[in-house]
Structures are given as structure tokens and as C-alpha cells.
PDB file of C-alpha atoms in Angstrom:
ATOM      1  CA  UNK A   1      82.333 103.926 117.198  1.00  0.00           C
ATOM      2  CA  UNK A   2      85.282 101.978 115.862  1.00  0.00           C
ATOM      3  CA  UNK A   3      88.433 104.066 115.619  1.00  0.00           C
ATOM      4  CA  UNK A   4      90.450 104.332 112.434  1.00  0.00           C
ATOM      5  CA  UNK A   5      93.146 101.600 112.344  1.00  0.00           C
ATOM      6  CA  UNK A   6      96.626 102.894 113.002  1.00  0.00           C
ATOM      7  CA  UNK A   7      99.654 102.122 110.859  1.00  0.00           C
ATOM      8  CA  UNK A   8     100.938  99.749 113.534  1.00  0.00           C
ATOM      9  CA  UNK A   9      97.685  97.807 113.428  1.00  0.00           C
ATOM     10  CA  UNK A  10      97.778  97.743 109.658  1.00  0.00           C
ATOM     11  CA  UNK A  11     101.331  96.421 109.595  1.00  0.00           C
ATOM     12  CA  UNK A  12     100.631  93.756 112.180  1.00  0.00           C
ATOM     13  CA  UNK A  13      97.513  92.634 110.372  1.00  0.00           C
ATOM     14  CA  UNK A  14      99.353  92.574 107.062  1.00  0.00           C
ATOM     15  CA  UNK A  15     102.040  90.307 108.454  1.00  0.00           C
ATOM     16  CA  UNK A  16      99.341  87.953 109.698  1.00  0.00           C
ATOM     17  CA  UNK A  17      97.354  88.100 106.486  1.00  0.00           C
ATOM     18  CA  UNK A  18      95.109  91.069 105.834  1.00  0.00           C
ATOM     19  CA  UNK A  19      93.027  93.576 107.741  1.00  0.00           C
ATOM     20  CA  UNK A  20      89.358  93.794 106.804  1.00  0.00           C
ATOM     21  CA  UNK A  21      87.125  96.738 107.585  1.00  0.00           C
ATOM     22  CA  UNK A  22      83.490  95.634 107.973  1.00  0.00           C
ATOM     23  CA  UNK A  23      80.828  97.404 105.969  1.00  0.00           C
ATOM     24  CA  UNK A  24      79.371  98.929 109.111  1.00  0.00           C
ATOM     25  CA  UNK A  25      82.720 100.403 110.111  1.00  0.00           C
ATOM     26  CA  UNK A  26      83.785 101.796 106.757  1.00  0.00           C
ATOM     27  CA  UNK A  27      82.903 105.418 105.975  1.00  0.00           C
ATOM     28  CA  UNK A  28      80.495 105.859 103.078  1.00  0.00           C
ATOM     29  CA  UNK A  29      82.706 108.566 101.680  1.00  0.00           C
ATOM     30  CA  UNK A  30      85.612 110.214 103.409  1.00  0.00           C
ATOM     31  CA  UNK A  31      88.351 112.633 102.382  1.00  0.00           C
ATOM     32  CA  UNK A  32      91.623 110.932 101.540  1.00  0.00           C
ATOM     33  CA  UNK A  33      93.268 112.104 104.751  1.00  0.00           C
ATOM     34  CA  UNK A  34      90.595 110.333 106.818  1.00  0.00           C
ATOM     35  CA  UNK A  35      90.228 107.258 104.622  1.00  0.00           C
ATOM     36  CA  UNK A  36      90.951 103.790 106.052  1.00  0.00           C
ATOM     37  CA  UNK A  37      93.943 103.499 103.711  1.00  0.00           C
ATOM     38  CA  UNK A  38      95.612 106.724 104.859  1.00  0.00           C
ATOM     39  CA  UNK A  39      98.083 104.783 106.987  1.00  0.00           C
ATOM     40  CA  UNK A  40      99.162 102.703 104.004  1.00  0.00           C
ATOM     41  CA  UNK A  41      99.598 105.827 101.906  1.00  0.00           C
ATOM     42  CA  UNK A  42     101.831 107.394 104.546  1.00  0.00           C
ATOM     43  CA  UNK A  43     103.897 104.229 104.906  1.00  0.00           C
ATOM     44  CA  UNK A  44     104.542 103.979 101.174  1.00  0.00           C
ATOM     45  CA  UNK A  45     105.273 107.676 100.713  1.00  0.00           C
ATOM     46  CA  UNK A  46     107.817 107.631 103.565  1.00  0.00           C
ATOM     47  CA  UNK A  47     109.693 104.569 102.264  1.00  0.00           C
ATOM     48  CA  UNK A  48     113.319 105.012 101.242  1.00  0.00           C
ATOM     49  CA  UNK A  49     115.942 102.580  99.864  1.00  0.00           C
ATOM     50  CA  UNK A  50     117.401 100.399 102.557  1.00  0.00           C
ATOM     51  CA  UNK A  51     114.236 100.440 104.652  1.00  0.00           C
ATOM     52  CA  UNK A  52     112.085  97.316 104.756  1.00  0.00           C
ATOM     53  CA  UNK A  53     108.367  97.932 104.331  1.00  0.00           C
ATOM     54  CA  UNK A  54     106.300  94.801 105.011  1.00  0.00           C
ATOM     55  CA  UNK A  55     103.356  93.946 102.824  1.00  0.00           C
ATOM     56  CA  UNK A  56     100.309  95.987 103.840  1.00  0.00           C
ATOM     57  CA  UNK A  57      96.719  95.310 102.802  1.00  0.00           C
ATOM     58  CA  UNK A  58      93.289  96.601 103.673  1.00  0.00           C
ATOM     59  CA  UNK A  59      89.937  95.161 102.532  1.00  0.00           C
ATOM     60  CA  UNK A  60      87.003  97.582 102.469  1.00  0.00           C
ATOM     61  CA  UNK A  61      83.483  97.705 101.025  1.00  0.00           C
ATOM     62  CA  UNK A  62      82.960  99.816  97.913  1.00  0.00           C
ATOM     63  CA  UNK A  63      82.610 103.419  99.042  1.00  0.00           C
ATOM     64  CA  UNK A  64      79.991 105.808  97.705  1.00  0.00           C
ATOM     65  CA  UNK A  65      82.366 107.671  95.416  1.00  0.00           C
ATOM     66  CA  UNK A  66      83.723 104.535  93.776  1.00  0.00           C
ATOM     67  CA  UNK A  67      80.216 103.124  93.426  1.00  0.00           C
ATOM     68  CA  UNK A  68      79.135 106.255  91.551  1.00  0.00           C
ATOM     69  CA  UNK A  69      82.086 105.855  89.163  1.00  0.00           C
ATOM     70  CA  UNK A  70      81.125 102.211  88.492  1.00  0.00           C
ATOM     71  CA  UNK A  71      77.420 102.446  87.712  1.00  0.00           C
ATOM     72  CA  UNK A  72      76.885 102.505  83.958  1.00  0.00           C
ATOM     73  CA  UNK A  73      80.606 101.986  83.390  1.00  0.00           C
ATOM     74  CA  UNK A  74      82.052  98.777  84.870  1.00  0.00           C
ATOM     75  CA  UNK A  75      78.750  97.728  86.447  1.00  0.00           C
ATOM     76  CA  UNK A  76      75.282  97.827  84.898  1.00  0.00           C
ATOM     77  CA  UNK A  77      71.887  96.385  85.830  1.00  0.00           C
ATOM     78  CA  UNK A  78      71.929  92.699  84.935  1.00  0.00           C
ATOM     79  CA  UNK A  79      75.523  92.133  86.046  1.00  0.00           C
ATOM     80  CA  UNK A  80      75.811  88.814  87.927  1.00  0.00           C
ATOM     81  CA  UNK A  81      76.899  90.314  91.281  1.00  0.00           C
ATOM     82  CA  UNK A  82      75.643  93.356  93.189  1.00  0.00           C
ATOM     83  CA  UNK A  83      78.171  96.030  94.089  1.00  0.00           C
ATOM     84  CA  UNK A  84      77.489  95.216  97.749  1.00  0.00           C
ATOM     85  CA  UNK A  85      79.218  91.847  97.243  1.00  0.00           C
ATOM     86  CA  UNK A  86      82.424  93.455  95.978  1.00  0.00           C
ATOM     87  CA  UNK A  87      85.398  94.596  98.019  1.00  0.00           C
ATOM     88  CA  UNK A  88      88.336  96.895  97.352  1.00  0.00           C
ATOM     89  CA  UNK A  89      91.718  95.477  98.316  1.00  0.00           C
ATOM     90  CA  UNK A  90      94.131  98.355  98.850  1.00  0.00           C
ATOM     91  CA  UNK A  91      97.651  96.959  99.119  1.00  0.00           C
ATOM     92  CA  UNK A  92     101.316  97.473  98.525  1.00  0.00           C
ATOM     93  CA  UNK A  93     102.985  96.028  95.445  1.00  0.00           C
ATOM     94  CA  UNK A  94     106.581  96.018  94.254  1.00  0.00           C
ATOM     95  CA  UNK A  95     107.169  98.120  91.149  1.00  0.00           C
ATOM     96  CA  UNK A  96     109.454  97.758  88.157  1.00  0.00           C
ATOM     97  CA  UNK A  97     111.311 100.755  89.627  1.00  0.00           C
ATOM     98  CA  UNK A  98     112.373  98.565  92.573  1.00  0.00           C
ATOM     99  CA  UNK A  99     110.273 100.336  95.188  1.00  0.00           C
ATOM    100  CA  UNK A 100     106.875  99.794  96.855  1.00  0.00           C
ATOM    101  CA  UNK A 101     103.676 101.349  95.551  1.00  0.00           C
ATOM    102  CA  UNK A 102     100.064 101.340  96.661  1.00  0.00           C
ATOM    103  CA  UNK A 103      97.401  99.889  94.370  1.00  0.00           C
ATOM    104  CA  UNK A 104      93.771  98.784  94.416  1.00  0.00           C
ATOM    105  CA  UNK A 105      91.984  95.706  93.123  1.00  0.00           C
ATOM    106  CA  UNK A 106      88.232  95.134  93.225  1.00  0.00           C
ATOM    107  CA  UNK A 107      87.212  91.531  93.811  1.00  0.00           C
ATOM    108  CA  UNK A 108      84.335  89.510  95.219  1.00  0.00           C
ATOM    109  CA  UNK A 109      84.144  89.470  99.003  1.00  0.00           C
ATOM    110  CA  UNK A 110      84.518  85.669  98.975  1.00  0.00           C
ATOM    111  CA  UNK A 111      88.056  85.876  97.582  1.00  0.00           C
ATOM    112  CA  UNK A 112      89.266  89.241  98.895  1.00  0.00           C
ATOM    113  CA  UNK A 113      91.401  87.944 101.751  1.00  0.00           C
ATOM    114  CA  UNK A 114      92.904  85.162  99.632  1.00  0.00           C
ATOM    115  CA  UNK A 115      93.752  87.668  96.904  1.00  0.00           C
ATOM    116  CA  UNK A 116      95.540  89.853  99.440  1.00  0.00           C
ATOM    117  CA  UNK A 117      97.504  86.886 100.746  1.00  0.00           C
ATOM    118  CA  UNK A 118      98.578  85.883  97.232  1.00  0.00           C
ATOM    119  CA  UNK A 119      99.760  89.392  96.428  1.00  0.00           C
ATOM    120  CA  UNK A 120     101.535  89.424  99.773  1.00  0.00           C
ATOM    121  CA  UNK A 121     103.618  86.490  98.564  1.00  0.00           C
ATOM    122  CA  UNK A 122     104.341  88.271  95.281  1.00  0.00           C
ATOM    123  CA  UNK A 123     105.408  91.379  97.188  1.00  0.00           C
ATOM    124  CA  UNK A 124     107.755  89.464  99.480  1.00  0.00           C
ATOM    125  CA  UNK A 125     109.330  87.813  96.412  1.00  0.00           C
ATOM    126  CA  UNK A 126     109.709  91.268  94.816  1.00  0.00           C
ATOM    127  CA  UNK A 127     107.699  90.202  91.782  1.00  0.00           C
ATOM    128  CA  UNK A 128     107.334  93.497  89.880  1.00  0.00           C
ATOM    129  CA  UNK A 129     103.940  94.902  88.899  1.00  0.00           C
ATOM    130  CA  UNK A 130     103.606  97.853  86.525  1.00  0.00           C
ATOM    131  CA  UNK A 131     100.461  99.425  87.969  1.00  0.00           C
ATOM    132  CA  UNK A 132      97.343  98.391  89.866  1.00  0.00           C
ATOM    133  CA  UNK A 133      94.354 100.656  89.197  1.00  0.00           C
ATOM    134  CA  UNK A 134      90.617 100.053  89.252  1.00  0.00           C
ATOM    135  CA  UNK A 135      89.148  99.533  85.777  1.00  0.00           C
ATOM    136  CA  UNK A 136      87.113 102.752  86.087  1.00  0.00           C
ATOM    137  CA  UNK A 137      90.400 104.610  85.541  1.00  0.00           C
ATOM    138  CA  UNK A 138      90.121 103.345  81.936  1.00  0.00           C
ATOM    139  CA  UNK A 139      86.333 103.804  81.616  1.00  0.00           C
ATOM    140  CA  UNK A 140      86.038 100.001  81.943  1.00  0.00           C
ATOM    141  CA  UNK A 141      87.803  99.645  78.560  1.00  0.00           C
ATOM    142  CA  UNK A 142      89.697  96.378  78.860  1.00  0.00           C
ATOM    143  CA  UNK A 143      91.841  97.145  75.805  1.00  0.00           C
ATOM    144  CA  UNK A 144      92.948 100.465  77.297  1.00  0.00           C
ATOM    145  CA  UNK A 145      93.716  98.834  80.643  1.00  0.00           C
ATOM    146  CA  UNK A 146      95.771  96.112  78.961  1.00  0.00           C
ATOM    147  CA  UNK A 147      97.654  98.631  76.820  1.00  0.00           C
ATOM    148  CA  UNK A 148      98.640 100.431  80.033  1.00  0.00           C
ATOM    149  CA  UNK A 149     100.005  97.158  81.481  1.00  0.00           C
ATOM    150  CA  UNK A 150      97.480  97.488  84.288  1.00  0.00           C
ATOM    151  CA  UNK A 151      96.794  94.745  86.805  1.00  0.00           C
ATOM    152  CA  UNK A 152      93.036  94.660  87.434  1.00  0.00           C
ATOM    153  CA  UNK A 153      90.158  92.420  88.470  1.00  0.00           C
ATOM    154  CA  UNK A 154      86.427  93.267  88.470  1.00  0.00           C
ATOM    155  CA  UNK A 155      84.865  94.432  85.215  1.00  0.00           C
ATOM    156  CA  UNK A 156      81.373  93.332  84.187  1.00  0.00           C
ATOM    157  CA  UNK A 157      81.994  92.383  80.562  1.00  0.00           C
ATOM    158  CA  UNK A 158      81.662  89.436  78.168  1.00  0.00           C
ATOM    159  CA  UNK A 159      84.362  86.817  77.727  1.00  0.00           C
ATOM    160  CA  UNK A 160      86.905  88.065  75.200  1.00  0.00           C
ATOM    161  CA  UNK A 161      85.663  87.224  71.706  1.00  0.00           C
ATOM    162  CA  UNK A 162      82.039  86.674  72.786  1.00  0.00           C
ATOM    163  CA  UNK A 163      78.970  88.844  73.332  1.00  0.00           C
ATOM    164  CA  UNK A 164      76.628  86.585  75.292  1.00  0.00           C
ATOM    165  CA  UNK A 165      78.675  85.091  78.157  1.00  0.00           C
ATOM    166  CA  UNK A 166      79.908  86.900  81.242  1.00  0.00           C
ATOM    167  CA  UNK A 167      83.625  86.797  81.924  1.00  0.00           C
ATOM    168  CA  UNK A 168      84.651  85.612  85.386  1.00  0.00           C
ATOM    169  CA  UNK A 169      85.832  89.216  85.823  1.00  0.00           C
ATOM    170  CA  UNK A 170      82.118  90.058  86.006  1.00  0.00           C
ATOM    171  CA  UNK A 171      81.914  88.048  89.226  1.00  0.00           C
ATOM    172  CA  UNK A 172      84.981  89.675  90.761  1.00  0.00           C
ATOM    173  CA  UNK A 173      86.781  86.342  90.749  1.00  0.00           C
ATOM    174  CA  UNK A 174      89.374  86.885  87.995  1.00  0.00           C
ATOM    175  CA  UNK A 175      92.577  88.908  87.926  1.00  0.00           C
ATOM    176  CA  UNK A 176      94.801  89.988  85.026  1.00  0.00           C
ATOM    177  CA  UNK A 177      98.444  90.627  85.942  1.00  0.00           C
ATOM    178  CA  UNK A 178     101.025  92.627  83.956  1.00  0.00           C
ATOM    179  CA  UNK A 179      99.073  92.408  80.726  1.00  0.00           C
ATOM    180  CA  UNK A 180     101.918  93.362  78.381  1.00  0.00           C
ATOM    181  CA  UNK A 181     104.405  90.911  79.856  1.00  0.00           C
ATOM    182  CA  UNK A 182     101.635  88.275  79.926  1.00  0.00           C
ATOM    183  CA  UNK A 183      99.475  88.700  76.812  1.00  0.00           C
ATOM    184  CA  UNK A 184      96.299  87.009  75.638  1.00  0.00           C
ATOM    185  CA  UNK A 185      97.155  84.895  72.582  1.00  0.00           C
ATOM    186  CA  UNK A 186      94.706  83.165  70.249  1.00  0.00           C
ATOM    187  CA  UNK A 187      95.990  82.264  66.790  1.00  0.00           C
ATOM    188  CA  UNK A 188      97.442  85.463  65.357  1.00  0.00           C
ATOM    189  CA  UNK A 189      95.597  87.660  67.865  1.00  0.00           C
ATOM    190  CA  UNK A 190      97.791  89.112  70.611  1.00  0.00           C
ATOM    191  CA  UNK A 191      96.292  91.431  73.227  1.00  0.00           C
ATOM    192  CA  UNK A 192      97.638  93.928  73.978  1.00  0.00           C
ATOM    193  CA  UNK A 193      99.693  94.457  70.824  1.00  0.00           C
ATOM    194  CA  UNK A 194     102.810  95.285  72.863  1.00  0.00           C
ATOM    195  CA  UNK A 195     102.605  91.760  74.244  1.00  0.00           C
ATOM    196  CA  UNK A 196     104.140  90.438  71.003  1.00  0.00           C
ATOM    197  CA  UNK A 197     107.527  91.222  72.531  1.00  0.00           C
ATOM    198  CA  UNK A 198     106.796  88.571  75.171  1.00  0.00           C
ATOM    199  CA  UNK A 199     105.546  85.673  73.069  1.00  0.00           C
ATOM    200  CA  UNK A 200     108.730  83.687  73.685  1.00  0.00           C
ATOM    201  CA  UNK A 201     107.876  82.318  77.129  1.00  0.00           C
ATOM    202  CA  UNK A 202     111.306  80.704  77.488  1.00  0.00           C
ATOM    203  CA  UNK A 203     112.898  84.165  77.573  1.00  0.00           C
ATOM    204  CA  UNK A 204     111.724  84.925  81.103  1.00  0.00           C
ATOM    205  CA  UNK A 205     111.936  88.593  82.018  1.00  0.00           C
ATOM    206  CA  UNK A 206     110.739  90.589  85.062  1.00  0.00           C
ATOM    207  CA  UNK A 207     106.965  90.610  85.466  1.00  0.00           C
ATOM    208  CA  UNK A 208     106.331  87.513  83.366  1.00  0.00           C
ATOM    209  CA  UNK A 209     104.263  84.591  84.648  1.00  0.00           C
ATOM    210  CA  UNK A 210     105.422  81.197  83.391  1.00  0.00           C
ATOM    211  CA  UNK A 211     104.409  77.597  83.989  1.00  0.00           C
ATOM    212  CA  UNK A 212     105.498  76.206  87.343  1.00  0.00           C
ATOM    213  CA  UNK A 213     106.680  79.503  88.821  1.00  0.00           C
ATOM    214  CA  UNK A 214     105.829  80.781  92.306  1.00  0.00           C
ATOM    215  CA  UNK A 215     103.118  83.120  90.954  1.00  0.00           C
ATOM    216  CA  UNK A 216     101.157  80.243  89.416  1.00  0.00           C
ATOM    217  CA  UNK A 217     101.682  78.184  92.565  1.00  0.00           C
ATOM    218  CA  UNK A 218     100.576  80.966  94.918  1.00  0.00           C
ATOM    219  CA  UNK A 219      97.323  81.422  93.017  1.00  0.00           C
ATOM    220  CA  UNK A 220      96.775  77.676  92.623  1.00  0.00           C
ATOM    221  CA  UNK A 221      97.080  77.222  96.385  1.00  0.00           C
ATOM    222  CA  UNK A 222      94.025  79.488  96.738  1.00  0.00           C
ATOM    223  CA  UNK A 223      92.029  77.699  94.030  1.00  0.00           C
ATOM    224  CA  UNK A 224      92.775  79.971  91.067  1.00  0.00           C
ATOM    225  CA  UNK A 225      93.212  78.456  87.592  1.00  0.00           C
ATOM    226  CA  UNK A 226      95.780  80.007  85.238  1.00  0.00           C
ATOM    227  CA  UNK A 227      94.999  81.020  81.660  1.00  0.00           C
ATOM    228  CA  UNK A 228      98.458  79.890  80.593  1.00  0.00           C
ATOM    229  CA  UNK A 229      97.218  76.327  80.978  1.00  0.00           C
ATOM    230  CA  UNK A 230      94.427  76.759  78.416  1.00  0.00           C
ATOM    231  CA  UNK A 231      94.780  74.644  75.269  1.00  0.00           C
ATOM    232  CA  UNK A 232      92.679  76.508  72.663  1.00  0.00           C
ATOM    233  CA  UNK A 233      94.354  79.818  73.547  1.00  0.00           C
ATOM    234  CA  UNK A 234      96.811  81.237  76.041  1.00  0.00           C
ATOM    235  CA  UNK A 235      95.820  83.928  78.512  1.00  0.00           C
ATOM    236  CA  UNK A 236      99.061  84.329  80.411  1.00  0.00           C
ATOM    237  CA  UNK A 237      97.848  87.326  82.428  1.00  0.00           C
ATOM    238  CA  UNK A 238      94.667  85.653  83.675  1.00  0.00           C
ATOM    239  CA  UNK A 239      93.853  83.903  86.958  1.00  0.00           C
ATOM    240  CA  UNK A 240      90.311  82.930  87.932  1.00  0.00           C
ATOM    241  CA  UNK A 241      88.178  80.972  90.334  1.00  0.00           C
ATOM    242  CA  UNK A 242      86.140  78.873  87.858  1.00  0.00           C
ATOM    243  CA  UNK A 243      82.369  79.008  88.215  1.00  0.00           C
ATOM    244  CA  UNK A 244      80.983  75.798  89.736  1.00  0.00           C
TER     245      UNK A 244
END
């Protein structure tokens, strides 16, 4: 039986890229104190100002408890990917309070490691993120997640403004970052409403993503397109791997 990775192993793997736990090695459901991410939780909780905590990331299959919270909420029969193809990336991020936090993103297994590496670059640059919670925290309500300034990824839902086309979020290959600081803008529609305070993209403030910055470049290097480059609308929060 594979032993639970230690904090030292997690840190070393994080510096090299990201540690992945294979499906066969991940517990179907384990108490928090025995979960694969327990080492990350301890590292973040023991951090104090003046101490350097390197970026830490762990990629795991969707556990039984999370799966149960998804079915009928963020995932339904007919969604374009099975839950088995999704992965949870548990990782550190730098907060607006100038300290590390631990968050989770759910993405497709094909992009999980690249996503972790991109967020590793954001962490090292101290790019602040408000929160990073799975969409089930908001009952898969995209409006509620955006209003909370939540950074999220997988959610099986239509493209905003449509009813018959799956968003790339439905494939686990799209990520929305700091939704208030980086709103969706189409004509007079601004989502979330609090994003109106950030419509002037020349007034760059913490957490904003703007053309040509290191956030756009980091994602582009891994093949992600940015919604800020759209012409018919602007989706400043949105990065995706376009469907072929």
C-alpha cells in the first residue's frame, strides 16, 4: 500500500511542479486528518509573517463525498465529461490579506498539472486571490459564486446568455479568477454587479487581470485563451482551453 505523502514530499514536488495522487492510491473517502491534503493544511495553518512557504499543490481524483455533493448540482446526466475524468487541485494561493491560504479547483485531468503550475507562478508573484472554493459551495450557482469573488473552474452549465450550448466550464477546462475585480461585460450587462467598480481597466488594482500581464502570459503558455481578448464582449475573469 502506498503511504500518505509527507509534507517534505509535498513541498519538494510542489517546487518541481505538482504532486499527483493516482486514482488507485487516493482514499475513496477519508477523514480530514487522514486526507492526502492534510500536510498542506498543516503547512498553511503554521505559517507566520517572515516565513517563506513555497507553493504547494496536490492533484487527486474526486472523492466519494465530493462526488455526492456534485450529482444533481454541478454535474447531471448528459454533462459532456464523466466525474471520473475530473481532478481536484488542492493548492496554496496568496490572499488579499497578504498571507497564504489553501483552496481547491476542479478541472479536467488533462489540464490539472498545467493549472497547478500556472497558479504556482501566480503564488510566487504574490498575485492575490480572494477565495478558491468548489462551485458546490454555492449550489453550482454561478451568480452566487461570482458575487462572492470566488475563483472556480468546473461547473456543468450553459454558456452565459445561452441555454443550448455547454460552457467550457462543463468540460473542466475553464477557470474564472477574482470575478469582481475581473467582471464579465457585454453591453450594459456587468456580472457580478460589484464588478462595475473595475470597468476602468487602466486603473490596475490588486487582483485584476489586464492585457499583457504575467497572469495572461502564464495561462497562454499552457494554451489557455483569455476572455479579455474577446471582441463581442469582455470576460476578464475567464481563461479556457478552447474546444478543438
